[in-house]
mmCIF file of C-alpha atoms and ligand atoms in Angstrom:
data_model
loop_
_atom_site.group_PDB
_atom_site.id
_atom_site.type_symbol
_atom_site.label_atom_id
_atom_site.label_comp_id
_atom_site.label_asym_id
_atom_site.label_seq_id
_atom_site.Cartn_x
_atom_site.Cartn_y
_atom_site.Cartn_z
ATOM 1 C CA MET A 221 0.173 0.097 0.045
ATOM 2 C CA PRO A 222 1.229 3.542 -0.559
ATOM 3 C CA GLY A 223 1.902 5.772 2.296
ATOM 4 C CA VAL A 224 -0.880 8.131 3.961
ATOM 5 C CA VAL A 225 -0.070 11.250 2.087
ATOM 6 C CA GLU A 226 -0.580 9.253 -1.295
ATOM 7 C CA ARG A 227 -3.683 7.225 -0.028
ATOM 8 C CA TYR A 228 -5.510 10.250 1.492
ATOM 9 C CA ARG A 229 -4.048 13.158 -0.529
ATOM 10 C CA ASP A 230 -7.473 14.608 -1.100
ATOM 11 C CA ARG A 231 -8.062 15.112 2.593
ATOM 12 C CA LEU A 232 -4.769 16.262 3.774
ATOM 13 C CA PRO A 233 -2.851 19.498 2.920
ATOM 14 C CA PHE A 234 -0.628 18.446 0.178
ATOM 15 C CA ALA A 235 -1.022 19.149 -3.515
ATOM 16 C CA PRO A 236 -0.107 16.802 -6.313
ATOM 17 C CA GLY A 237 3.764 17.289 -7.001
ATOM 18 C CA ASP A 238 4.530 18.517 -3.652
ATOM 19 C CA PRO A 239 7.485 16.489 -2.118
ATOM 20 C CA VAL A 240 6.495 13.445 -0.193
ATOM 21 C CA VAL A 241 8.949 11.672 2.306
ATOM 22 C CA SER A 242 7.174 8.493 3.015
ATOM 23 C CA LEU A 243 8.039 5.011 4.239
ATOM 24 C CA ASN A 244 4.605 3.644 3.214
ATOM 25 C CA GLU A 245 3.439 3.938 6.458
ATOM 26 C CA GLY A 246 -0.298 3.530 7.567
ATOM 27 C CA SER A 247 -2.841 0.529 6.377
ATOM 28 C CA THR A 248 -1.965 -1.228 9.692
ATOM 29 C CA PRO A 249 -3.512 -4.471 10.831
ATOM 30 C CA LEU A 250 -6.945 -4.478 12.611
ATOM 31 C CA VAL A 251 -7.488 -7.767 14.165
ATOM 32 C CA HIS A 252 -10.377 -9.078 16.318
ATOM 33 C CA ALA A 253 -9.616 -9.870 19.836
ATOM 34 C CA ALA A 254 -11.607 -13.141 20.675
ATOM 35 C CA HIS A 255 -10.309 -13.313 24.397
ATOM 36 C CA VAL A 256 -10.644 -9.757 25.200
ATOM 37 C CA SER A 257 -14.001 -9.672 23.639
ATOM 38 C CA GLY A 258 -15.157 -12.360 25.842
ATOM 39 C CA LEU A 259 -13.976 -10.645 28.965
ATOM 40 C CA VAL A 260 -15.692 -7.424 28.432
ATOM 41 C CA GLY A 261 -18.782 -8.688 26.442
ATOM 42 C CA ALA A 262 -18.325 -6.419 23.547
ATOM 43 C CA GLU A 263 -16.702 -7.009 20.069
ATOM 44 C CA VAL A 264 -13.098 -5.881 20.372
ATOM 45 C CA TRP A 265 -10.934 -5.075 17.767
ATOM 46 C CA LEU A 266 -7.009 -4.092 17.899
ATOM 47 C CA LYS A 267 -5.487 -1.561 15.632
ATOM 48 C CA LEU A 268 -1.807 -2.620 15.241
ATOM 49 C CA GLU A 269 0.098 0.525 14.806
ATOM 50 C CA GLY A 270 3.228 -0.977 15.942
ATOM 51 C CA ALA A 271 3.239 -2.586 12.191
ATOM 52 C CA ASN A 272 4.257 0.978 11.133
ATOM 53 C CA PRO A 273 7.500 1.090 9.593
ATOM 54 C CA THR A 274 9.486 2.559 12.757
ATOM 55 C CA GLY A 275 7.142 0.560 15.042
ATOM 56 C CA SER A 276 4.792 3.157 15.982
ATOM 57 C CA PHE A 277 1.694 5.438 15.028
ATOM 58 C CA LYS A 278 3.943 8.192 15.035
ATOM 59 C CA ASP A 279 5.217 7.510 11.352
ATOM 60 C CA ARG A 280 1.605 8.651 10.191
ATOM 61 C CA GLY A 281 2.332 12.217 11.478
ATOM 62 C CA MET A 282 5.903 12.206 10.710
ATOM 63 C CA THR A 283 5.449 11.398 6.927
ATOM 64 C CA CYS A 284 3.435 14.810 6.777
ATOM 65 C CA ALA A 285 5.551 16.968 9.170
ATOM 66 C CA VAL A 286 8.717 16.115 7.446
ATOM 67 C CA SER A 287 7.211 16.379 3.819
ATOM 68 C CA ALA A 288 5.964 19.929 4.959
ATOM 69 C CA ALA A 289 9.462 20.597 6.246
ATOM 70 C CA VAL A 290 11.071 19.960 3.030
ATOM 71 C CA ARG A 291 8.444 21.982 0.954
ATOM 72 C CA GLU A 292 9.271 24.663 3.244
ATOM 73 C CA GLY A 293 13.037 24.431 2.424
ATOM 74 C CA ALA A 294 14.102 23.215 5.943
ATOM 75 C CA THR A 295 17.309 21.525 6.506
ATOM 76 C CA ALA A 296 17.000 20.311 10.215
ATOM 77 C CA ILE A 297 14.299 19.126 12.274
ATOM 78 C CA ILE A 298 14.001 18.495 16.052
ATOM 79 C CA CYS A 299 11.651 17.107 18.644
ATOM 80 C CA ALA A 300 11.403 16.425 22.292
ATOM 81 C CA SER A 301 10.393 12.718 22.706
ATOM 82 C CA THR A 302 9.784 10.017 25.356
ATOM 83 C CA GLY A 303 11.172 7.711 22.447
ATOM 84 C CA ASN A 304 8.917 6.876 19.562
ATOM 85 C CA THR A 305 8.632 10.331 18.149
ATOM 86 C CA ALA A 306 12.306 10.359 18.363
ATOM 87 C CA ALA A 307 12.843 6.902 16.345
ATOM 88 C CA SER A 308 10.192 8.141 13.813
ATOM 89 C CA ALA A 309 11.793 11.751 13.365
ATOM 90 C CA ALA A 310 15.201 10.172 13.030
ATOM 91 C CA ALA A 311 14.055 7.814 10.262
ATOM 92 C CA TYR A 312 12.163 10.185 8.312
ATOM 93 C CA ALA A 313 15.029 12.965 8.438
ATOM 94 C CA ALA A 314 17.529 10.334 7.248
ATOM 95 C CA ARG A 315 15.159 9.503 4.235
ATOM 96 C CA ALA A 316 14.853 13.170 3.374
ATOM 97 C CA GLY A 317 18.428 14.070 3.807
ATOM 98 C CA LEU A 318 17.738 16.416 6.529
ATOM 99 C CA THR A 319 19.850 16.761 9.977
ATOM 100 C CA GLY A 320 17.812 15.379 12.803
ATOM 101 C CA ALA A 321 18.170 16.061 16.731
ATOM 102 C CA VAL A 322 15.899 14.530 19.329
ATOM 103 C CA ILE A 323 15.945 15.593 23.017
ATOM 104 C CA VAL A 324 14.993 12.539 25.204
ATOM 105 C CA PRO A 325 14.632 12.186 29.131
ATOM 106 C CA ALA A 326 18.083 10.733 30.165
ATOM 107 C CA GLY A 327 17.698 7.053 31.144
ATOM 108 C CA LYS A 328 13.865 7.025 30.565
ATOM 109 C CA ILE A 329 13.185 6.004 27.092
ATOM 110 C CA ALA A 330 13.074 2.114 25.915
ATOM 111 C CA THR A 331 16.227 0.447 24.481
ATOM 112 C CA GLY A 332 14.793 -0.221 20.987
ATOM 113 C CA LYS A 333 13.688 3.415 20.628
ATOM 114 C CA LEU A 334 17.131 4.590 21.563
ATOM 115 C CA ALA A 335 18.840 2.200 19.149
ATOM 116 C CA GLN A 336 16.745 3.453 16.257
ATOM 117 C CA ALA A 337 17.277 7.031 16.806
ATOM 118 C CA LEU A 338 21.070 6.433 16.951
ATOM 119 C CA MET A 339 21.094 4.195 13.929
ATOM 120 C CA HIS A 340 19.210 6.895 11.713
ATOM 121 C CA GLY A 341 22.107 9.064 12.772
ATOM 122 C CA ALA A 342 20.076 11.856 14.659
ATOM 123 C CA ARG A 343 21.710 13.652 17.235
ATOM 124 C CA VAL A 344 20.569 12.299 20.454
ATOM 125 C CA ILE A 345 20.564 14.638 23.353
ATOM 126 C CA ALA A 346 19.819 12.942 26.791
ATOM 127 C CA LEU A 347 18.303 15.650 28.935
ATOM 128 C CA ARG A 348 18.433 15.357 32.865
ATOM 129 C CA GLY A 349 15.048 16.271 32.846
ATOM 130 C CA ASN A 350 11.542 15.063 31.971
ATOM 131 C CA PHE A 351 9.455 15.159 28.553
ATOM 132 C CA ASP A 352 7.958 18.300 29.710
ATOM 133 C CA GLN A 353 10.992 19.992 30.331
ATOM 134 C CA ALA A 354 12.478 18.724 27.006
ATOM 135 C CA LEU A 355 9.491 20.059 25.084
ATOM 136 C CA THR A 356 9.602 23.502 26.816
ATOM 137 C CA LEU A 357 13.137 23.823 25.713
ATOM 138 C CA VAL A 358 12.997 22.735 22.113
ATOM 139 C CA ARG A 359 10.004 25.190 21.558
ATOM 140 C CA ALA A 360 12.489 27.872 22.941
ATOM 141 C CA LEU A 361 15.307 26.721 20.645
ATOM 142 C CA THR A 362 13.310 26.635 17.502
ATOM 143 C CA ASP A 363 12.153 30.173 18.259
ATOM 144 C CA ARG A 364 15.762 31.159 17.966
ATOM 145 C CA HIS A 365 17.095 28.858 15.216
ATOM 146 C CA PRO A 366 15.471 27.778 11.716
ATOM 147 C CA ILE A 367 14.987 24.152 12.705
ATOM 148 C CA ALA A 368 11.580 22.649 12.049
ATOM 149 C CA LEU A 369 9.763 21.473 15.290
ATOM 150 C CA VAL A 370 8.038 18.017 14.611
ATOM 151 C CA ASN A 371 6.460 17.429 17.860
ATOM 152 C CA SER A 372 2.593 16.994 17.712
ATOM 153 C CA VAL A 373 2.451 21.007 18.353
ATOM 154 C CA ASN A 374 3.061 20.864 14.673
ATOM 155 C CA ALA A 375 -0.094 20.872 12.802
ATOM 156 C CA PHE A 376 1.020 18.476 10.027
ATOM 157 C CA ARG A 377 1.334 15.691 12.668
ATOM 158 C CA LEU A 378 -2.106 15.546 13.500
ATOM 159 C CA GLU A 379 -3.191 15.777 9.839
ATOM 160 C CA GLY A 380 -1.056 12.465 9.252
ATOM 161 C CA GLN A 381 -2.264 10.930 12.492
ATOM 162 C CA LYS A 382 -6.110 11.423 11.672
ATOM 163 C CA THR A 383 -5.690 8.719 8.877
ATOM 164 C CA ALA A 384 -5.756 5.967 11.386
ATOM 165 C CA ALA A 385 -9.647 7.049 11.869
ATOM 166 C CA PHE A 386 -10.153 6.938 8.201
ATOM 167 C CA GLU A 387 -8.853 3.446 7.983
ATOM 168 C CA LEU A 388 -10.841 2.332 11.113
ATOM 169 C CA VAL A 389 -13.983 3.601 9.619
ATOM 170 C CA GLU A 390 -13.332 2.108 6.135
ATOM 171 C CA GLU A 391 -12.849 -1.391 7.887
ATOM 172 C CA LEU A 392 -15.709 -1.163 10.497
ATOM 173 C CA SER A 393 -18.551 0.480 9.145
ATOM 174 C CA GLU A 394 -19.898 1.061 12.811
ATOM 175 C CA LEU A 395 -17.782 1.755 15.789
ATOM 176 C CA ASP A 396 -19.336 2.636 19.275
ATOM 177 C CA ALA A 397 -16.033 3.254 21.233
ATOM 178 C CA LEU A 398 -12.243 3.956 20.602
ATOM 179 C CA CYS A 399 -9.834 3.249 23.555
ATOM 180 C CA VAL A 400 -6.532 5.095 23.061
ATOM 181 C CA PRO A 401 -3.631 5.706 25.535
ATOM 182 C CA VAL A 402 -3.139 9.476 26.152
ATOM 183 C CA GLY A 403 0.217 11.247 26.844
ATOM 184 C CA ASN A 404 0.944 14.533 25.029
ATOM 185 C CA ALA A 405 -2.640 13.876 23.769
ATOM 186 C CA GLY A 406 -1.882 14.587 19.994
ATOM 187 C CA ASN A 407 -3.378 11.152 19.011
ATOM 188 C CA ILE A 408 -6.691 11.344 20.429
ATOM 189 C CA THR A 409 -6.977 14.911 19.215
ATOM 190 C CA ALA A 410 -6.035 13.737 15.624
ATOM 191 C CA TYR A 411 -8.507 10.873 15.970
ATOM 192 C CA TRP A 412 -11.363 13.114 16.554
ATOM 193 C CA LYS A 413 -10.502 15.241 13.751
ATOM 194 C CA GLY A 414 -10.187 12.284 11.495
ATOM 195 C CA PHE A 415 -13.501 10.689 12.654
ATOM 196 C CA ARG A 416 -15.289 14.164 12.222
ATOM 197 C CA GLU A 417 -14.161 14.497 8.675
ATOM 198 C CA VAL A 418 -15.878 11.164 7.884
ATOM 199 C CA ARG A 419 -19.034 12.000 9.864
ATOM 200 C CA ALA A 420 -18.092 9.253 12.520
ATOM 201 C CA ALA A 421 -18.435 9.872 16.428
ATOM 202 C CA PRO A 422 -17.366 6.834 18.479
ATOM 203 C CA ARG A 423 -16.892 7.600 22.061
ATOM 204 C CA LEU A 424 -13.256 8.410 22.921
ATOM 205 C CA LEU A 425 -11.914 6.541 25.880
ATOM 206 C CA GLY A 426 -8.471 7.864 26.661
ATOM 207 C CA PHE A 427 -6.461 6.267 29.317
ATOM 208 C CA GLN A 428 -3.358 7.709 31.364
ATOM 209 C CA ALA A 429 -1.248 5.889 33.573
ATOM 210 C CA GLU A 430 -1.935 6.917 37.344
ATOM 211 C CA GLY A 431 1.336 8.402 37.853
ATOM 212 C CA ALA A 432 1.149 10.592 34.817
ATOM 213 C CA ALA A 433 -2.410 11.407 34.578
ATOM 214 C CA PRO A 434 -2.753 15.103 34.508
ATOM 215 C CA LEU A 435 -6.122 15.284 32.277
ATOM 216 C CA VAL A 436 -7.725 12.968 34.920
ATOM 217 C CA HIS A 437 -6.772 15.105 37.643
ATOM 218 C CA GLY A 438 -7.106 18.492 35.972
ATOM 219 C CA ALA A 439 -3.664 19.814 36.851
ATOM 220 C CA PRO A 440 -0.373 19.255 35.472
ATOM 221 C CA VAL A 441 2.093 16.493 37.233
ATOM 222 C CA ALA A 442 5.170 17.891 38.158
ATOM 223 C CA HIS A 443 6.849 14.567 38.390
ATOM 224 C CA PRO A 444 5.219 11.991 36.206
ATOM 225 C CA GLU A 445 6.160 8.275 36.592
ATOM 226 C CA THR A 446 5.032 5.158 35.178
ATOM 227 C CA VAL A 447 6.418 1.855 33.738
ATOM 228 C CA ALA A 448 4.910 3.095 30.369
ATOM 229 C CA SER A 449 7.828 5.302 29.535
ATOM 230 C CA ALA A 450 6.206 6.532 26.455
ATOM 231 C CA ILE A 451 3.198 8.162 28.365
ATOM 232 C CA ARG A 452 5.503 9.706 31.058
ATOM 233 C CA ILE A 453 4.244 13.054 30.509
ATOM 234 C CA GLY A 454 2.840 15.629 33.206
ATOM 235 C CA ASN A 455 1.855 18.500 30.988
ATOM 236 C CA PRO A 456 0.222 17.581 27.528
ATOM 237 C CA ALA A 457 0.543 19.984 24.966
ATOM 238 C CA ARG A 458 -2.824 19.141 23.185
ATOM 239 C CA TRP A 459 -4.390 19.431 26.721
ATOM 240 C CA GLU A 460 -7.558 21.808 25.541
ATOM 241 C CA GLU A 461 -8.081 19.830 22.278
ATOM 242 C CA ALA A 462 -7.920 16.420 24.003
ATOM 243 C CA MET A 463 -10.693 17.602 26.596
ATOM 244 C CA GLU A 464 -12.592 18.888 23.674
ATOM 245 C CA ALA A 465 -12.527 15.694 21.662
ATOM 246 C CA MET A 466 -13.557 13.784 24.989
ATOM 247 C CA THR A 467 -16.457 15.928 25.740
ATOM 248 C CA ALA A 468 -17.919 16.227 22.299
ATOM 249 C CA SER A 469 -17.586 12.301 21.644
ATOM 250 C CA ARG A 470 -19.360 11.889 25.197
ATOM 251 C CA GLY A 471 -16.295 10.002 25.937
ATOM 252 C CA GLU A 472 -13.869 9.693 29.205
ATOM 253 C CA ILE A 473 -10.272 10.304 30.249
ATOM 254 C CA ARG A 474 -9.366 7.842 33.088
ATOM 255 C CA ALA A 475 -6.579 6.613 34.871
ATOM 256 C CA VAL A 476 -5.181 2.915 35.064
ATOM 257 C CA SER A 477 -2.494 1.580 37.363
ATOM 258 C CA ASP A 478 0.875 0.284 36.084
ATOM 259 C CA GLU A 479 -0.245 -3.107 37.451
ATOM 260 C CA GLU A 480 -3.152 -2.822 35.103
ATOM 261 C CA ILE A 481 -1.230 -1.570 32.547
ATOM 262 C CA LEU A 482 1.259 -4.875 32.874
ATOM 263 C CA ALA A 483 -1.586 -7.329 33.217
ATOM 264 C CA ALA A 484 -3.107 -6.068 30.096
ATOM 265 C CA TYR A 485 0.471 -6.122 28.435
ATOM 266 C CA ARG A 486 0.731 -9.799 29.274
ATOM 267 C CA LEU A 487 -2.632 -10.833 28.430
ATOM 268 C CA LEU A 488 -2.336 -9.257 24.755
ATOM 269 C CA ALA A 489 0.958 -11.301 24.306
ATOM 270 C CA SER A 490 -0.217 -14.637 25.754
ATOM 271 C CA ARG A 491 -3.798 -14.794 24.720
ATOM 272 C CA GLU A 492 -4.231 -12.574 21.560
ATOM 273 C CA GLY A 493 -0.695 -13.202 20.253
ATOM 274 C CA VAL A 494 -0.054 -9.352 19.916
ATOM 275 C CA PHE A 495 2.885 -7.949 21.464
ATOM 276 C CA CYS A 496 2.719 -4.154 22.048
ATOM 277 C CA GLU A 497 4.733 -1.866 24.423
ATOM 278 C CA PRO A 498 3.280 -0.918 27.853
ATOM 279 C CA ALA A 499 2.072 2.369 26.936
ATOM 280 C CA SER A 500 -0.298 0.817 24.216
ATOM 281 C CA ALA A 501 -1.694 -1.743 26.704
ATOM 282 C CA ALA A 502 -3.004 1.029 28.592
ATOM 283 C CA SER A 503 -5.870 1.222 26.221
ATOM 284 C CA VAL A 504 -6.938 -2.405 26.755
ATOM 285 C CA ALA A 505 -6.156 -2.021 30.456
ATOM 286 C CA GLY A 506 -8.774 0.753 30.646
ATOM 287 C CA LEU A 507 -11.268 -1.322 28.829
ATOM 288 C CA LEU A 508 -10.701 -4.072 31.043
ATOM 289 C CA ARG A 509 -10.940 -2.004 34.183
ATOM 290 C CA TYR A 510 -14.037 0.206 33.237
ATOM 291 C CA GLY A 511 -15.759 -1.829 30.677
ATOM 292 C CA PRO A 512 -17.290 -0.987 27.295
ATOM 293 C CA GLY A 513 -19.829 1.385 28.635
ATOM 294 C CA GLY A 514 -22.588 0.083 26.560
ATOM 295 C CA ALA A 515 -20.633 0.063 23.402
ATOM 296 C CA ARG A 516 -21.277 -2.951 21.116
ATOM 297 C CA ARG A 517 -18.214 -2.691 19.047
ATOM 298 C CA VAL A 518 -14.844 -1.185 20.208
ATOM 299 C CA ALA A 519 -11.220 -0.556 18.904
ATOM 300 C CA CYS A 520 -8.298 -0.323 20.972
ATOM 301 C CA VAL A 521 -5.445 1.462 19.543
ATOM 302 C CA LEU A 522 -2.000 -0.546 20.093
ATOM 303 C CA THR A 523 0.231 2.458 19.427
ATOM 304 C CA GLY A 524 3.612 0.944 19.529
ATOM 305 C CA HIS A 525 5.709 -2.392 19.149
ATOM 306 C CA GLY A 526 6.335 -4.694 21.962
ATOM 307 C CA LEU A 527 9.915 -5.037 20.465
ATOM 308 C CA LYS A 528 10.545 -1.229 21.149
ATOM 309 C CA ASP A 529 10.846 -2.169 25.049
ATOM 310 C CA PRO A 530 12.743 -5.567 25.489
ATOM 311 C CA GLN A 531 13.707 -4.911 28.819
ATOM 312 C CA THR A 532 10.177 -4.304 30.428
ATOM 313 C CA ALA A 533 9.020 -7.493 28.662
ATOM 314 C CA LEU A 534 12.013 -9.604 30.180
ATOM 315 C CA ASP A 535 11.306 -8.149 33.446
ATOM 316 C CA HIS A 536 7.789 -9.433 33.349
ATOM 317 C CA ALA A 537 7.942 -12.341 31.250
ATOM 318 C CA GLY A 538 8.554 -16.137 32.469
ATOM 319 C CA ALA A 539 12.095 -17.153 32.683
ATOM 320 C CA VAL A 540 14.058 -19.371 30.090
ATOM 321 C CA VAL A 541 14.704 -23.153 30.787
ATOM 322 C CA PRO A 542 18.600 -23.920 30.774
ATOM 323 C CA CYS A 543 19.576 -27.364 29.077
ATOM 324 C CA VAL A 544 22.519 -29.281 28.257
ATOM 325 C CA PRO A 545 22.836 -30.736 24.696
ATOM 326 C CA GLU A 546 21.476 -34.229 25.581
ATOM 327 C CA LEU A 547 18.155 -35.852 24.742
ATOM 328 C CA ASP A 548 17.154 -36.806 27.999
ATOM 329 C CA ALA A 549 17.831 -33.318 29.175
ATOM 330 C CA VAL A 550 16.009 -31.980 26.152
ATOM 331 C CA GLU A 551 13.185 -34.205 26.854
ATOM 332 C CA GLU A 552 12.846 -32.969 30.377
ATOM 333 C CA ALA A 553 13.431 -29.637 29.446
ATOM 334 C CA VAL A 554 10.515 -29.683 26.882
ATOM 335 C CA LEU A 555 8.122 -31.976 28.565
ATOM 336 C CA GLY A 556 9.070 -31.942 32.168
ATOM 337 C CA GLY A 557 6.840 -29.858 34.769
ATOM 338 C CA THR A 558 4.429 -28.582 32.081
ATOM 339 C CA GLY A 559 1.945 -31.629 32.711
ATOM 340 C CA ALA A 560 2.121 -31.972 28.775
ATOM 341 C CA GLY A 561 3.499 -35.448 29.033
ATOM 342 C CA PRO A 562 4.650 -37.408 26.022
ATOM 343 C CA PRO A 563 2.763 -37.142 23.018
ATOM 344 C CA GLU A 564 -0.039 -39.735 22.474
ATOM 345 C CA PRO A 565 0.655 -42.492 19.922
ATOM 346 C CA ALA A 566 -1.149 -41.985 16.585
HETATM 347 C C1 AN7 B 135 3.525 4.112 22.279
HETATM 348 O O1 AN7 B 135 7.347 9.675 21.291
HETATM 349 O O2 AN7 B 135 4.945 11.662 23.329
HETATM 350 O O3 AN7 B 135 -0.933 11.252 23.443
HETATM 351 O O4 AN7 B 135 7.467 11.754 22.596
HETATM 352 O O5 AN7 B 135 4.759 6.578 22.212
HETATM 353 O O6 AN7 B 135 -0.238 11.510 21.038
HETATM 354 O O7 AN7 B 135 1.325 11.814 23.073
HETATM 355 C C2 AN7 B 135 4.917 9.128 22.664
HETATM 356 C C3 AN7 B 135 3.542 8.798 22.882
HETATM 357 C C4 AN7 B 135 0.780 6.403 23.309
HETATM 358 C C5 AN7 B 135 0.711 8.971 23.348
HETATM 359 N N1 AN7 B 135 1.657 5.306 22.810
HETATM 360 O O8 AN7 B 135 0.366 9.444 22.226
HETATM 361 C C6 AN7 B 135 6.959 10.648 22.099
HETATM 362 C C7 AN7 B 135 5.412 10.534 22.607
HETATM 363 C C8 AN7 B 135 2.756 5.378 22.698
HETATM 364 C C9 AN7 B 135 3.563 6.563 22.457
HETATM 365 C C10 AN7 B 135 1.656 7.578 23.163
HETATM 366 C C11 AN7 B 135 2.782 7.512 22.905
HETATM 367 P P1 AN7 B 135 0.027 11.221 22.499
#
């Protein structure tokens, strides 16, 4: 499939002939979640945004932000990031031949995202501070220097991200509710914009981590903390728009605990065969905790791939089984203790 600009150009601010920097993002799988459906008593679908080229939904917006930057003659782009925006910006900058810089909270982004940003050749600045401080600083920096800011304060990011709503409506003719994790609140804002443009109006159910839930408390959180590092954000840039989307869709923004996030994370991997990152699992954690609220058909956005954060996975998964290279030992390792026993004779 072509990327989102080519696929939805008539609904995006790009004219034919404009430069397009794309990795053929979008067109991500939508899979039915049989186990979760049974648990919540609704028809639940999972939108696998981790299947985008850099492993997160950020690519939808980044193709637009970087294409627009190229159109405007920019030679450098920058963002603050909890990891995924950095990985995506670095990849699209590399593809466009632009200089990329990313500012991330030191020690607080998942390993895979750091590896991506470095591999794509971005200058990676590890800030001794949190995401909110990083965003304030890049905004001030881009006021002083001609560097394109590609955080979701950039309107082109939301334009690209709204295409996920188009895809959902194309595949599911009716959708009653959408569950989405909320950090800087760009994505929930973009979904609502996309749904409105195609005259759909599912209830938007946004979920923040309990230790980083400013929209739930109605006040910024100075020191946000959560295992879901991607949404460790205390003062979302798209605060007003997210609250408007929530209200207009008769939705809710609620909190889930780290334990609930990790339980949903493991359940998705072990029962649905879907490995997402912890922040993404907040959408399903919220659905499991609060229920579908009368919705018959629900979609949960799984925003990023599980491989982004191997350390959190290893910290919360089972152990490997050590084994010497002998048949008896392998037999014991494979069959022992599992209650599986030897296979039945044919
Ligand atoms: C996997 O990369 O903010 O509410 O700097 O990576 O639109 O911020 C990431 C956010 C959800 C929240 N799931 O989306 C960043 C960054 C994942 C994410 C969110 C993020 P927004």
